[in-house]
């Protein structure tokens, strides 16, 4: 094909249609605060750490062996290890777009050169299949991940094209050759198959947007429609694992492997929006609704089965068996963001916020060099510190580890943080909408030429005050609308408009959902949103059997956890040894959240029958105030036991 690229925001998602248009990195810039600090660590430490491990594990070297014709001898890593290189390239592309870092640019080009050398003449690109001594191409669609890997390649190429249009590094050309091959191999009248791990659908749809090539969108549509027809072989967990049990438009909730499910839903949303398939889009909205209402943890985490990394049935949300894979959280953000752009429902932004603060932010350590793969809500046994030079099993959730045998999560977190500016705000024909809160600068032009420029000042979530200050004068007859999301938990929020020049401020209540201010903004006009940040107690639906009789503590968007390292004043060394005092309410002092607990009495002998006493035995004990930590900060002070859902004394 003759490659043509299209103008799009510098953002991971650029739908052809929708209620809202994403504002990209060239229009929104995070300037500090909670997320700015994490972006800085990601750019400074995490990206270098990932490349170092891709080299030491041999996953980058696989491309060199492919180019040299020596494979399969010496190949290292799982069948999908190529995808981690592509996610790393995507993260680099967004970070280069954000910072213009010349060192990262050189690293990016060097890796692309190694990938390019491994691509075959017809566009095929994979280091695990297709050569003598390896499996034949496309011979193991259930588990081979060939199309999955290419999906990540396509997303990396799109990120590069959007941040450096027309760059001469060659990555877009590599992706186009591979995508042309996929269409030839799997298009109408060709091979009737799908990948066992959805992802190529998202990559193809976005590549179609970036290049203007309709065949890629059509191929994404074909893959989406083939799901649920039993194309893949059955396995012990059933075809629901691959989302190959029920057609996408007939499903009522996300099911099976949680990452696969979210990636497929995101790709299906892309197809629905760009083809105008309202029936499919409505089906996806219904799936999101039920999944959030019945299959999602309070942290926003998804996936309650360890054996197959999968969703459970409705209300199957055990805290101590929460798998809640970090990649599933990233996939959930991808799906929710697409639905938000399509319809503007602030509930989708609410889930994004919850997932960002309590899954994505939880995975990386403060130095950005170790990660949680799974995100349990109840750690019963203190973890064992990971060997910094070793590669850890993926399902271990005791403490963060520097690398895993399946290391999908570190580069997934890296690409998310590097592109996070593009998830803060959107625009429509009449104004700008702020969905996530961070110190930021916003500069954009509406379709009719009206210029919108403002700064966001906030230390959210430390406090709930968000201050928006206009930087430009609008003509008196050119008002525009600023829309702010009011989270569903923020009952009692207040909005204040203070015009420049000392005019009297206007104040009103802001109900959960969204609040709009329409005016011809002048330089210096300020809008302040005050969100109530008093810590609150949250109780589970009684149908979630595993946590009945427990409560969780939240403050703003953050879920809090009780850690054993904070229980000395209660005379306890394990979170299992305390319960909440009757009527206890969380409070704040010294910058921390506190709650009253009581020690649990009972017989701790090895032969004691465990069904007497227990929580009830705490009734006459004295209560002690202990601090909680934001869930994303747990396990930062050494091994501990931890729980989010805390039993209440009876």
Coordinates of C-alpha atoms in Angstrom, one line a residue:
X1 CA 0.0 0.0 0.0
X2 CA 1.0 3.6 -0.4
X3 CA 1.4 4.7 3.2
X4 CA -0.5 7.9 4.2
X5 CA -0.8 9.1 7.8
X6 CA -3.6 11.1 9.3
X7 CA -3.6 14.0 11.7
X8 CA -4.6 12.9 15.1
X9 CA -4.0 14.0 18.7
X10 CA -0.8 12.9 20.3
X11 CA -2.7 10.2 22.2
X12 CA -3.1 6.4 22.4
X13 CA -6.7 6.5 21.2
X14 CA -8.0 8.6 18.4
X15 CA -11.5 7.5 17.4
X16 CA -13.1 8.6 14.2
X17 CA -16.3 9.5 16.0
X18 CA -17.6 10.0 19.5
X19 CA -19.0 12.4 22.0
X20 CA -15.6 13.6 23.1
X21 CA -12.2 14.1 21.4
X22 CA -9.1 13.2 23.4
X23 CA -6.6 15.9 24.1
X24 CA -3.1 14.6 23.4
X25 CA 0.3 15.3 24.8
X26 CA 0.7 18.4 22.6
X27 CA -2.4 19.9 24.3
X28 CA -2.1 18.6 27.9
X29 CA 1.0 18.4 30.0
X30 CA 1.2 17.1 33.6
X31 CA 3.5 19.4 35.4
X32 CA 3.9 17.7 38.8
X33 CA 2.1 16.2 41.7
X34 CA 1.2 12.6 42.3
X35 CA 1.3 11.6 38.7
X36 CA 4.1 14.0 37.6
X37 CA 6.4 12.4 40.2
X38 CA 5.5 8.9 38.9
X39 CA 6.1 10.0 35.3
X40 CA 9.5 11.3 36.3
X41 CA 10.5 8.0 37.9
X42 CA 9.2 6.1 35.0
X43 CA 11.2 8.1 32.5
X44 CA 14.3 8.3 34.7
X45 CA 14.4 4.7 36.1
X46 CA 11.8 2.3 34.8
X47 CA 12.5 2.6 31.1
X48 CA 16.3 1.9 31.6
X49 CA 15.4 -0.9 34.0
X50 CA 13.2 -2.6 31.4
X51 CA 15.7 -2.3 28.6
X52 CA 18.4 -3.7 30.9
X53 CA 16.3 -6.8 31.7
X54 CA 15.2 -7.2 28.1
X55 CA 18.9 -7.5 27.3
X56 CA 20.0 -9.6 30.2
X57 CA 17.0 -12.0 29.7
X58 CA 17.9 -12.3 26.0
X59 CA 14.5 -11.2 24.8
X60 CA 16.0 -8.4 22.7
X61 CA 18.8 -10.7 21.6
X62 CA 16.2 -13.0 20.1
X63 CA 15.7 -10.4 17.3
X64 CA 19.5 -10.4 16.7
X65 CA 19.5 -14.3 16.4
X66 CA 16.5 -14.1 14.0
X67 CA 18.4 -11.6 11.8
X68 CA 21.5 -13.8 11.9
X69 CA 19.5 -16.9 11.0
X70 CA 20.6 -18.8 14.1
X71 CA 17.2 -19.4 15.7
X72 CA 15.9 -21.5 17.4
X73 CA 19.3 -22.1 19.0
X74 CA 19.7 -19.8 22.0
X75 CA 16.2 -18.3 21.9
X76 CA 15.2 -17.2 25.4
X77 CA 11.9 -16.3 27.0
X78 CA 8.3 -17.3 26.5
X79 CA 6.5 -17.5 23.2
X80 CA 5.2 -13.9 23.7
X81 CA 8.5 -12.3 24.8
X82 CA 8.6 -10.2 21.6
X83 CA 5.6 -8.3 22.9
X84 CA 7.5 -6.9 25.8
X85 CA 10.0 -5.3 23.4
X86 CA 7.1 -3.7 21.5
X87 CA 5.5 -2.4 24.7
X88 CA 8.9 -1.0 25.7
X89 CA 9.1 0.8 22.3
X90 CA 5.6 2.2 22.8
X91 CA 6.6 3.5 26.2
X92 CA 9.7 5.1 24.8
X93 CA 7.7 6.7 22.0
X94 CA 5.3 8.4 24.5
X95 CA 8.1 9.4 26.8
X96 CA 10.0 11.0 23.8
X97 CA 6.9 12.8 22.9
X98 CA 6.6 14.0 26.4
X99 CA 10.2 15.1 27.1
X100 CA 12.1 15.3 23.8
X101 CA 14.8 13.2 25.4
X102 CA 17.7 12.8 22.9
X103 CA 19.1 9.8 24.8
X104 CA 15.8 8.0 24.6
X105 CA 15.5 8.8 20.9
X106 CA 18.9 7.1 20.3
X107 CA 17.8 4.1 22.3
X108 CA 14.5 3.9 20.5
X109 CA 16.2 3.9 17.1
X110 CA 18.7 1.3 18.1
X111 CA 16.0 -1.1 19.2
X112 CA 13.9 -0.5 16.1
X113 CA 16.9 -1.3 13.9
X114 CA 17.2 -4.7 15.7
X115 CA 13.5 -5.4 15.2
X116 CA 13.7 -4.4 11.5
X117 CA 16.6 -6.7 10.9
X118 CA 14.4 -9.7 12.1
X119 CA 11.4 -9.0 9.8
X120 CA 11.1 -11.4 6.9
X121 CA 10.5 -10.3 3.3
X122 CA 6.8 -10.9 3.3
X123 CA 6.3 -8.9 6.6
X124 CA 6.2 -11.8 9.0
X125 CA 7.8 -10.9 12.4
X126 CA 8.2 -13.4 15.3
X127 CA 11.1 -15.0 17.0
X128 CA 9.3 -18.1 18.2
X129 CA 7.7 -19.5 15.1
X130 CA 8.3 -20.0 11.4
X131 CA 11.9 -21.4 11.1
X132 CA 13.3 -24.8 10.9
X133 CA 13.2 -26.3 14.3
X134 CA 10.3 -24.1 15.4
X135 CA 6.6 -24.4 15.0
X136 CA 5.0 -23.4 11.7
X137 CA 3.6 -19.9 11.4
X138 CA 0.0 -19.6 12.8
X139 CA 0.1 -23.2 13.9
X140 CA -0.8 -22.7 17.5
X141 CA -3.3 -19.8 17.6
X142 CA -4.6 -20.8 21.1
X143 CA -1.3 -20.2 22.8
X144 CA 1.2 -19.0 20.2
X145 CA 0.6 -15.2 20.7
X146 CA 1.8 -14.3 17.2
X147 CA -1.1 -12.0 16.5
X148 CA -1.0 -10.7 20.1
X149 CA 2.7 -9.7 19.7
X150 CA 1.9 -7.9 16.4
X151 CA -0.9 -6.0 18.1
X152 CA 1.6 -4.5 20.5
X153 CA 3.9 -3.8 17.5
X154 CA 1.1 -1.9 15.8
X155 CA 0.4 0.1 19.0
X156 CA 4.1 1.0 19.3
X157 CA 4.2 2.2 15.7
X158 CA 1.0 4.3 16.2
X159 CA 2.6 5.9 19.3
X160 CA 5.7 6.8 17.3
X161 CA 3.7 8.2 14.4
X162 CA 1.6 10.3 16.7
X163 CA 4.5 11.7 18.6
X164 CA 7.0 12.0 15.7
X165 CA 4.9 12.1 12.5
X166 CA 6.9 10.9 9.5
X167 CA 10.0 9.8 11.5
X168 CA 12.6 8.1 9.5
X169 CA 13.2 5.3 11.9
X170 CA 11.1 2.8 9.9
X171 CA 8.9 1.4 12.7
X172 CA 5.6 2.4 10.9
X173 CA 6.8 0.7 7.7
X174 CA 7.6 -2.5 9.7
X175 CA 4.1 -2.4 11.2
X176 CA 2.4 -1.8 7.9
X177 CA 4.2 -4.7 6.2
X178 CA 3.1 -7.0 9.1
X179 CA -0.4 -5.7 9.1
X180 CA -0.7 -6.3 5.3
X181 CA 0.4 -9.9 5.9
X182 CA -2.2 -10.4 8.7
X183 CA -4.9 -9.1 6.3
X184 CA -3.8 -11.5 3.6
X185 CA -3.6 -14.5 6.0
X186 CA -6.7 -13.9 8.0
X187 CA -9.0 -11.8 5.9
X188 CA -12.3 -12.9 4.3
X189 CA -11.8 -16.1 2.3
X190 CA -8.4 -16.8 3.9
X191 CA -7.5 -18.5 7.2
X192 CA -10.5 -18.6 9.6
X193 CA -8.9 -18.0 13.0
X194 CA -8.4 -15.7 15.9
X195 CA -5.6 -15.2 18.4
X196 CA -6.0 -16.9 21.8
X197 CA -4.9 -13.6 23.4
X198 CA -6.8 -10.6 22.1
X199 CA -4.7 -7.5 21.4
X200 CA -4.3 -7.5 17.6
X201 CA -7.8 -6.0 17.4
X202 CA -6.8 -2.9 19.3
X203 CA -3.6 -2.6 17.3
X204 CA -5.2 -3.0 13.9
X205 CA -8.0 -0.5 14.7
X206 CA -5.6 2.2 15.9
X207 CA -3.2 1.5 13.0
X208 CA -6.1 2.0 10.6
X209 CA -6.7 5.4 12.3
X210 CA -3.0 6.3 12.0
X211 CA -2.6 5.3 8.3
X212 CA -6.1 5.8 6.9
X213 CA -6.0 2.2 5.6
X214 CA -9.6 0.8 5.9
X215 CA -8.4 -2.8 5.5
X216 CA -6.9 -2.8 9.0
X217 CA -10.2 -1.7 10.6
X218 CA -12.1 -4.3 8.6
X219 CA -9.6 -7.0 9.8
X220 CA -10.1 -5.8 13.4
X221 CA -13.9 -6.1 12.8
X222 CA -13.5 -9.6 11.4
X223 CA -11.4 -10.8 14.4
X224 CA -14.0 -9.3 16.8
X225 CA -16.9 -11.0 15.1
X226 CA -15.1 -14.4 15.0
X227 CA -14.8 -14.5 18.8
X228 CA -17.4 -16.8 20.3
X229 CA -17.7 -19.1 17.4
X230 CA -15.5 -21.9 18.9
X231 CA -12.7 -21.2 16.5
X232 CA -10.1 -22.1 19.1
X233 CA -9.6 -25.5 20.6
X234 CA -11.3 -26.2 24.0
X235 CA -9.2 -26.2 27.1
X236 CA -9.7 -27.3 30.7
X237 CA -10.9 -23.8 31.7
X238 CA -13.3 -23.6 28.8
X239 CA -13.3 -21.4 25.7
X240 CA -14.5 -18.5 27.9
X241 CA -10.8 -18.2 28.8
X242 CA -10.2 -16.9 25.3
X243 CA -13.6 -15.1 25.0
X244 CA -14.4 -17.7 22.3
X245 CA -17.5 -19.1 24.0
X246 CA -20.1 -16.4 23.2
X247 CA -20.1 -13.8 20.4
X248 CA -19.0 -10.4 21.7
X249 CA -22.3 -8.7 21.0
X250 CA -24.2 -11.4 22.9
X251 CA -22.1 -11.5 26.1
X252 CA -23.5 -9.9 29.2
X253 CA -20.3 -9.4 31.2
X254 CA -16.6 -9.7 30.8
X255 CA -15.4 -13.2 31.5
X256 CA -12.4 -15.5 31.2
X257 CA -8.8 -14.3 31.3
X258 CA -9.2 -10.7 32.6
X259 CA -6.5 -9.1 30.4
X260 CA -7.7 -10.9 27.3
X261 CA -11.3 -9.8 28.1
X262 CA -10.4 -6.1 28.5
X263 CA -8.2 -6.0 25.4
X264 CA -10.9 -7.6 23.3
X265 CA -13.6 -5.2 24.7
X266 CA -11.3 -2.2 24.0
X267 CA -10.8 -3.4 20.4
X268 CA -14.5 -4.1 20.0
X269 CA -15.2 -0.6 21.2
X270 CA -12.8 0.8 18.5
X271 CA -14.6 -1.2 15.8
X272 CA -18.1 -0.3 17.0
X273 CA -17.2 3.5 17.1
X274 CA -15.4 3.6 13.8
X275 CA -18.0 1.5 11.9
X276 CA -21.0 3.1 13.5
X277 CA -22.2 -0.2 15.0
X278 CA -24.4 1.1 17.9
X279 CA -25.7 -2.4 18.7
X280 CA -22.2 -3.6 19.4
X281 CA -21.3 -0.5 21.4
X282 CA -24.5 -0.8 23.5
X283 CA -23.6 -4.5 24.2
X284 CA -20.2 -3.4 25.4
X285 CA -21.7 -0.7 27.7
X286 CA -23.9 -3.4 29.2
X287 CA -20.9 -5.7 29.8
X288 CA -19.0 -2.8 31.4
X289 CA -21.9 -2.1 33.7
X290 CA -22.3 -5.6 35.0
X291 CA -18.6 -6.2 35.3
X292 CA -18.1 -3.1 37.4
X293 CA -21.2 -3.8 39.5
X294 CA -20.4 -7.5 40.2
X295 CA -16.9 -8.5 39.2
X296 CA -14.6 -5.7 40.1
X297 CA -12.7 -5.2 43.4
X298 CA -12.9 -2.0 45.4
X299 CA -9.5 -1.1 44.1
X300 CA -10.7 -1.3 40.5
X301 CA -8.8 -4.5 40.1
X302 CA -10.3 -7.3 38.0
X303 CA -9.7 -11.1 38.1
X304 CA -10.3 -13.3 41.1
X305 CA -8.9 -16.6 39.8
X306 CA -5.2 -17.5 40.1
X307 CA -5.2 -20.6 38.0
X308 CA -6.5 -18.9 34.8
X309 CA -6.0 -15.2 35.7
X310 CA -9.7 -14.9 35.1
X311 CA -12.9 -13.1 36.2
X312 CA -15.0 -15.1 38.6
X313 CA -18.8 -15.3 38.6
X314 CA -20.9 -12.4 39.9
X315 CA -20.0 -11.5 43.5
X316 CA -17.0 -13.9 43.5
X317 CA -14.5 -11.4 44.9
X318 CA -12.4 -13.0 47.7
X319 CA -9.9 -10.5 49.1
X320 CA -7.2 -13.0 49.9
X321 CA -7.5 -14.7 46.5
X322 CA -7.6 -11.5 44.5
X323 CA -5.4 -11.9 41.4
X324 CA -6.1 -8.4 40.1
X325 CA -3.3 -8.5 37.6
X326 CA -1.7 -5.2 36.9
X327 CA -2.2 -5.7 33.1
X328 CA -5.9 -6.3 33.7
X329 CA -6.0 -2.9 35.3
X330 CA -4.3 -1.3 32.3
X331 CA -6.7 -3.1 30.0
X332 CA -9.7 -1.9 32.1
X333 CA -8.4 1.7 31.7
X334 CA -8.2 1.1 28.0
X335 CA -11.8 -0.1 27.8
X336 CA -13.2 2.5 30.0
X337 CA -11.5 5.3 28.2
X338 CA -12.9 4.3 24.9
X339 CA -16.4 4.1 26.3
X340 CA -15.9 7.6 27.9
X341 CA -14.9 9.0 24.6
X342 CA -17.8 7.4 22.9
X343 CA -20.5 8.6 25.2
X344 CA -19.1 11.0 27.9
X345 CA -20.5 9.0 30.9
X346 CA -18.4 10.2 33.9
X347 CA -18.8 6.7 35.5
X348 CA -16.2 5.5 33.1
X349 CA -13.8 8.2 34.3
X350 CA -14.6 7.2 37.9
X351 CA -13.4 3.7 37.3
X352 CA -10.3 4.9 35.5
X353 CA -9.4 7.1 38.5
X354 CA -10.0 4.2 40.9
X355 CA -7.9 1.8 38.8
X356 CA -5.1 4.3 38.3
X357 CA -4.6 5.1 42.0
X358 CA -5.2 1.6 43.3
X359 CA -3.8 -0.8 40.7
X360 CA -1.5 1.0 38.3
X361 CA 0.1 3.2 41.0
X362 CA 0.4 0.1 43.3
X363 CA 2.5 -2.0 40.9
X364 CA 5.8 -0.1 40.7
X365 CA 8.0 0.5 43.8
X366 CA 8.9 4.1 44.6
X367 CA 12.1 3.8 42.6
X368 CA 10.4 2.3 39.6
X369 CA 12.6 -0.8 39.5
X370 CA 10.3 -3.5 40.9
X371 CA 6.7 -4.4 40.5
X372 CA 3.6 -6.3 41.6
X373 CA 2.3 -8.6 39.0
X374 CA -0.8 -9.5 41.0
X375 CA -2.5 -7.2 43.5
X376 CA -3.9 -9.1 46.4
X377 CA -6.2 -7.3 48.9
X378 CA -5.3 -9.5 51.8
X379 CA -1.7 -10.7 52.5
X380 CA -1.9 -13.4 55.2
X381 CA 1.8 -14.3 55.4
X382 CA 4.7 -11.7 55.3
X383 CA 6.3 -11.7 51.9
X384 CA 9.9 -12.6 51.1
X385 CA 12.0 -9.9 49.5
X386 CA 12.8 -10.7 45.9
X387 CA 16.3 -11.3 44.7
X388 CA 17.2 -8.2 42.7
X389 CA 19.2 -10.3 40.2
X390 CA 16.6 -13.1 39.9
X391 CA 13.5 -13.6 37.7
X392 CA 10.4 -14.2 39.8
X393 CA 7.4 -16.4 39.1
X394 CA 4.6 -14.2 37.9
X395 CA 1.9 -15.0 40.3
X396 CA 3.8 -14.1 43.5
X397 CA 2.2 -11.2 45.2
X398 CA 4.1 -11.1 48.5
X399 CA 6.5 -8.3 47.6
X400 CA 7.4 -6.4 44.4
X401 CA 10.0 -8.1 42.2
X402 CA 12.3 -6.6 39.6
X403 CA 11.3 -9.0 36.8
X404 CA 9.1 -11.9 36.1
X405 CA 9.2 -15.0 33.8
X406 CA 6.1 -13.4 32.3
X407 CA 7.0 -9.7 32.5
X408 CA 4.0 -8.2 30.7
X409 CA 3.2 -5.8 33.6
X410 CA 6.4 -3.6 33.9
X411 CA 6.3 -2.4 30.3
X412 CA 2.5 -2.1 30.5
X413 CA 2.8 0.2 33.5
X414 CA 5.6 2.1 31.7
X415 CA 3.6 2.8 28.5
X416 CA 0.6 3.8 30.6
X417 CA 2.5 6.3 32.7
X418 CA 4.4 7.7 29.8
X419 CA 1.1 8.4 27.9
X420 CA -1.0 9.5 31.0
X421 CA -1.2 13.2 29.9
X422 CA -3.5 12.0 27.2
X423 CA -6.0 10.6 29.7
X424 CA -6.7 13.8 31.6
X425 CA -8.9 15.9 29.3
X426 CA -11.1 15.9 26.3
X427 CA -12.9 18.5 24.2
X428 CA -16.1 18.7 22.2
X429 CA -17.5 21.4 19.9
X430 CA -18.2 23.8 22.8
X431 CA -15.5 23.3 25.4
X432 CA -13.1 21.2 27.4
X433 CA -13.7 18.4 30.0
X434 CA -11.4 17.6 32.8
X435 CA -11.7 13.9 33.8
X436 CA -8.6 13.3 36.0
X437 CA -6.9 15.8 38.3
X438 CA -3.3 16.6 38.4
X439 CA -1.2 19.8 38.1
X440 CA -1.3 20.4 34.4
X441 CA -1.3 23.0 31.6
X442 CA -4.0 22.7 28.9
X443 CA -3.8 24.5 25.5
X444 CA -6.1 23.5 22.7
X445 CA -8.2 25.0 19.9
X446 CA -11.9 24.1 19.5
X447 CA -13.2 23.2 16.0
X448 CA -14.5 26.7 15.3
X449 CA -11.2 28.3 16.2
X450 CA -11.8 29.3 19.8
X451 CA -8.6 29.1 21.9
X452 CA -8.7 27.4 25.3
X453 CA -5.8 27.8 27.6
X454 CA -5.7 27.2 31.4
X455 CA -3.6 25.8 34.2
X456 CA -4.6 23.3 36.8
X457 CA -3.2 23.6 40.3
X458 CA -3.8 20.9 42.8
X459 CA -2.1 18.5 45.3
X460 CA -4.9 16.0 44.8
X461 CA -5.3 13.5 46.3
X462 CA -3.6 14.9 49.4
X463 CA -6.4 17.5 49.4
X464 CA -9.5 17.8 47.3
X465 CA -9.0 21.4 45.9
X466 CA -8.6 21.7 42.2
X467 CA -8.0 25.2 40.9
X468 CA -8.3 26.0 37.2
X469 CA -7.0 29.4 36.1
X470 CA -7.6 30.8 32.6
X471 CA -4.6 32.0 30.7
X472 CA -6.3 33.6 27.8
X473 CA -8.9 36.2 27.0
X474 CA -11.9 35.1 25.0
X475 CA -13.9 37.6 23.0
X476 CA -17.1 38.7 24.7
X477 CA -19.2 36.8 22.3
X478 CA -17.0 33.6 22.4
X479 CA -17.9 31.8 25.6
X480 CA -16.9 28.2 26.0
X481 CA -17.8 25.5 28.5
X482 CA -15.5 24.0 31.1
X483 CA -16.7 20.7 32.5
X484 CA -15.3 19.1 35.7
X485 CA -15.9 15.6 36.8
X486 CA -17.3 15.2 40.3
X487 CA -16.5 11.7 41.5
X488 CA -19.4 9.5 42.6
X489 CA -18.1 9.5 46.2
X490 CA -17.8 13.3 46.4
X491 CA -21.1 14.2 48.0
X492 CA -21.0 17.8 49.2
X493 CA -18.5 19.1 46.6
X494 CA -18.5 22.8 46.1
X495 CA -17.7 24.9 43.0
X496 CA -16.5 28.5 43.1
X497 CA -16.0 30.9 40.2
X498 CA -13.8 33.9 40.9
X499 CA -13.6 36.4 38.0
X500 CA -10.3 38.2 37.4
X501 CA -10.2 41.8 38.7
X502 CA -11.7 41.2 42.2
X503 CA -15.3 40.7 41.2
X504 CA -17.4 38.8 43.7
X505 CA -17.0 35.0 43.6
X506 CA -20.0 32.8 42.7
X507 CA -20.3 29.5 44.6
X508 CA -22.6 26.5 44.3
X509 CA -22.9 22.9 45.1
X510 CA -21.6 20.4 42.7
X511 CA -23.4 17.1 42.6
X512 CA -21.6 13.8 41.7
X513 CA -21.4 13.4 38.0
X514 CA -20.2 16.5 36.2
X515 CA -20.5 20.3 36.7
X516 CA -20.3 22.9 33.9
X517 CA -19.2 26.5 33.8
X518 CA -20.0 28.3 30.6
X519 CA -18.6 31.8 30.1
X520 CA -16.3 34.0 28.0
X521 CA -13.2 33.3 30.2
X522 CA -10.8 36.1 30.8
X523 CA -7.1 35.7 31.8
X524 CA -7.0 35.2 35.5
X525 CA -10.5 33.9 35.9
X526 CA -10.4 31.0 38.4
X527 CA -12.7 28.0 38.9
X528 CA -12.2 26.0 42.1
X529 CA -13.6 22.6 42.8
X530 CA -13.5 21.4 46.4
X531 CA -14.0 17.7 46.8
X532 CA -14.7 16.4 50.3
X533 CA -11.8 14.2 51.4
X534 CA -13.0 13.0 54.8
X535 CA -12.1 9.4 55.2
X536 CA -15.1 7.2 54.8
X537 CA -16.2 3.6 55.5
X538 CA -17.3 1.5 52.6
X539 CA -19.4 -1.7 53.1
X540 CA -19.6 -4.6 50.6
X541 CA -22.7 -5.8 49.0
X542 CA -24.0 -8.7 51.2
X543 CA -23.8 -11.0 48.2
X544 CA -19.9 -10.9 48.3
X545 CA -19.7 -13.7 50.7
X546 CA -15.9 -13.6 51.2
X547 CA -16.0 -10.2 52.9
X548 CA -19.3 -10.2 54.7
X549 CA -18.9 -8.6 58.1
X550 CA -16.0 -6.5 56.9
X551 CA -15.5 -2.8 55.9
X552 CA -12.9 -0.9 53.9
X553 CA -11.6 2.6 54.4
X554 CA -11.4 5.1 51.5
X555 CA -10.3 8.7 51.3
X556 CA -10.9 10.4 48.0
X557 CA -9.9 8.1 45.2
X558 CA -7.6 6.1 47.4
X559 CA -8.4 2.8 49.1
X560 CA -6.6 2.3 52.4
X561 CA -5.0 -0.8 53.9
X562 CA -4.1 -2.0 57.4
X563 CA -0.5 -3.3 57.7
X564 CA 1.0 -5.4 60.4
X565 CA 4.0 -3.0 60.8
X566 CA 1.5 -0.4 62.3
X567 CA 0.0 -2.7 65.0
X568 CA 2.6 -2.4 67.7
X569 CA 0.4 -0.1 69.8
X570 CA -2.4 -2.7 69.6
X571 CA -0.1 -5.4 70.9
X572 CA -0.4 -7.3 67.6
X573 CA 2.0 -8.5 64.9
X574 CA -0.5 -9.7 62.3
X575 CA -3.6 -8.1 60.8
X576 CA -5.5 -11.3 61.6
X577 CA -5.1 -10.4 65.3
X578 CA -7.2 -7.2 65.3
X579 CA -10.8 -6.1 64.3
X580 CA -12.4 -2.7 64.1
X581 CA -13.9 -1.5 67.3
X582 CA -17.7 -1.3 67.2
X583 CA -18.8 2.1 65.9
X584 CA -15.2 3.0 64.9
X585 CA -14.9 5.9 62.4
X586 CA -11.7 6.8 60.5
X587 CA -10.1 10.1 61.4
X588 CA -7.1 12.2 60.1
X589 CA -4.1 13.5 62.0
X590 CA -0.5 14.1 61.2
X591 CA -1.2 13.5 57.6
X592 CA -2.4 10.0 58.1
X593 CA -5.7 8.2 58.4
X594 CA -6.4 6.4 61.7
X595 CA -8.9 3.8 62.8
X596 CA -9.7 2.2 66.2
X597 CA -9.0 -1.5 66.4
X598 CA -9.3 -4.2 69.1
X599 CA -7.1 -7.2 69.7
X600 CA -8.8 -10.6 69.0
X601 CA -8.7 -13.0 71.9
X602 CA -8.9 -16.8 71.6
X603 CA -6.9 -20.0 71.8
X604 CA -3.9 -20.0 69.5
X605 CA -2.8 -23.5 70.2
X606 CA -2.2 -25.8 67.3
X607 CA -5.1 -28.1 68.4
X608 CA -7.7 -25.5 69.1
X609 CA -11.1 -25.9 67.3
X610 CA -11.3 -22.6 65.2
X611 CA -15.1 -22.1 65.3
X612 CA -15.5 -20.5 68.7
X613 CA -14.5 -17.1 70.0
X614 CA -12.8 -15.3 67.1
X615 CA -14.2 -11.9 66.4
X616 CA -16.7 -12.1 69.2
X617 CA -13.9 -12.5 71.7
X618 CA -12.8 -9.0 71.1
X619 CA -16.0 -7.5 72.5
X620 CA -14.5 -6.6 75.9
X621 CA -11.0 -5.6 74.7
X622 CA -9.8 -2.0 74.8
X623 CA -9.6 -0.2 71.5
X624 CA -6.4 1.4 70.2
X625 CA -6.0 3.9 67.3
X626 CA -3.7 2.7 64.5
X627 CA -2.7 4.3 61.2
X628 CA -3.7 3.0 57.8
X629 CA -1.7 3.4 54.5
X630 CA -2.9 4.1 51.0
X631 CA -3.1 0.7 49.4
X632 CA -0.6 1.8 46.7
X633 CA 2.0 2.3 49.4
X634 CA 1.7 -1.1 51.1
X635 CA 4.8 -3.3 51.3
X636 CA 7.1 -0.4 51.1
X637 CA 8.4 -0.8 54.7
X638 CA 9.5 -4.5 54.5
X639 CA 7.5 -7.7 54.7
X640 CA 4.1 -7.5 56.4
X641 CA 0.7 -8.9 56.5
X642 CA -2.0 -6.6 55.1
X643 CA -5.7 -6.4 54.5
X644 CA -8.1 -3.9 52.8
X645 CA -11.3 -5.4 54.2
X646 CA -11.2 -5.4 58.0
X647 CA -13.6 -7.4 60.2
X648 CA -15.8 -5.4 62.5
X649 CA -16.1 -6.6 66.1
X650 CA -19.5 -8.0 67.0

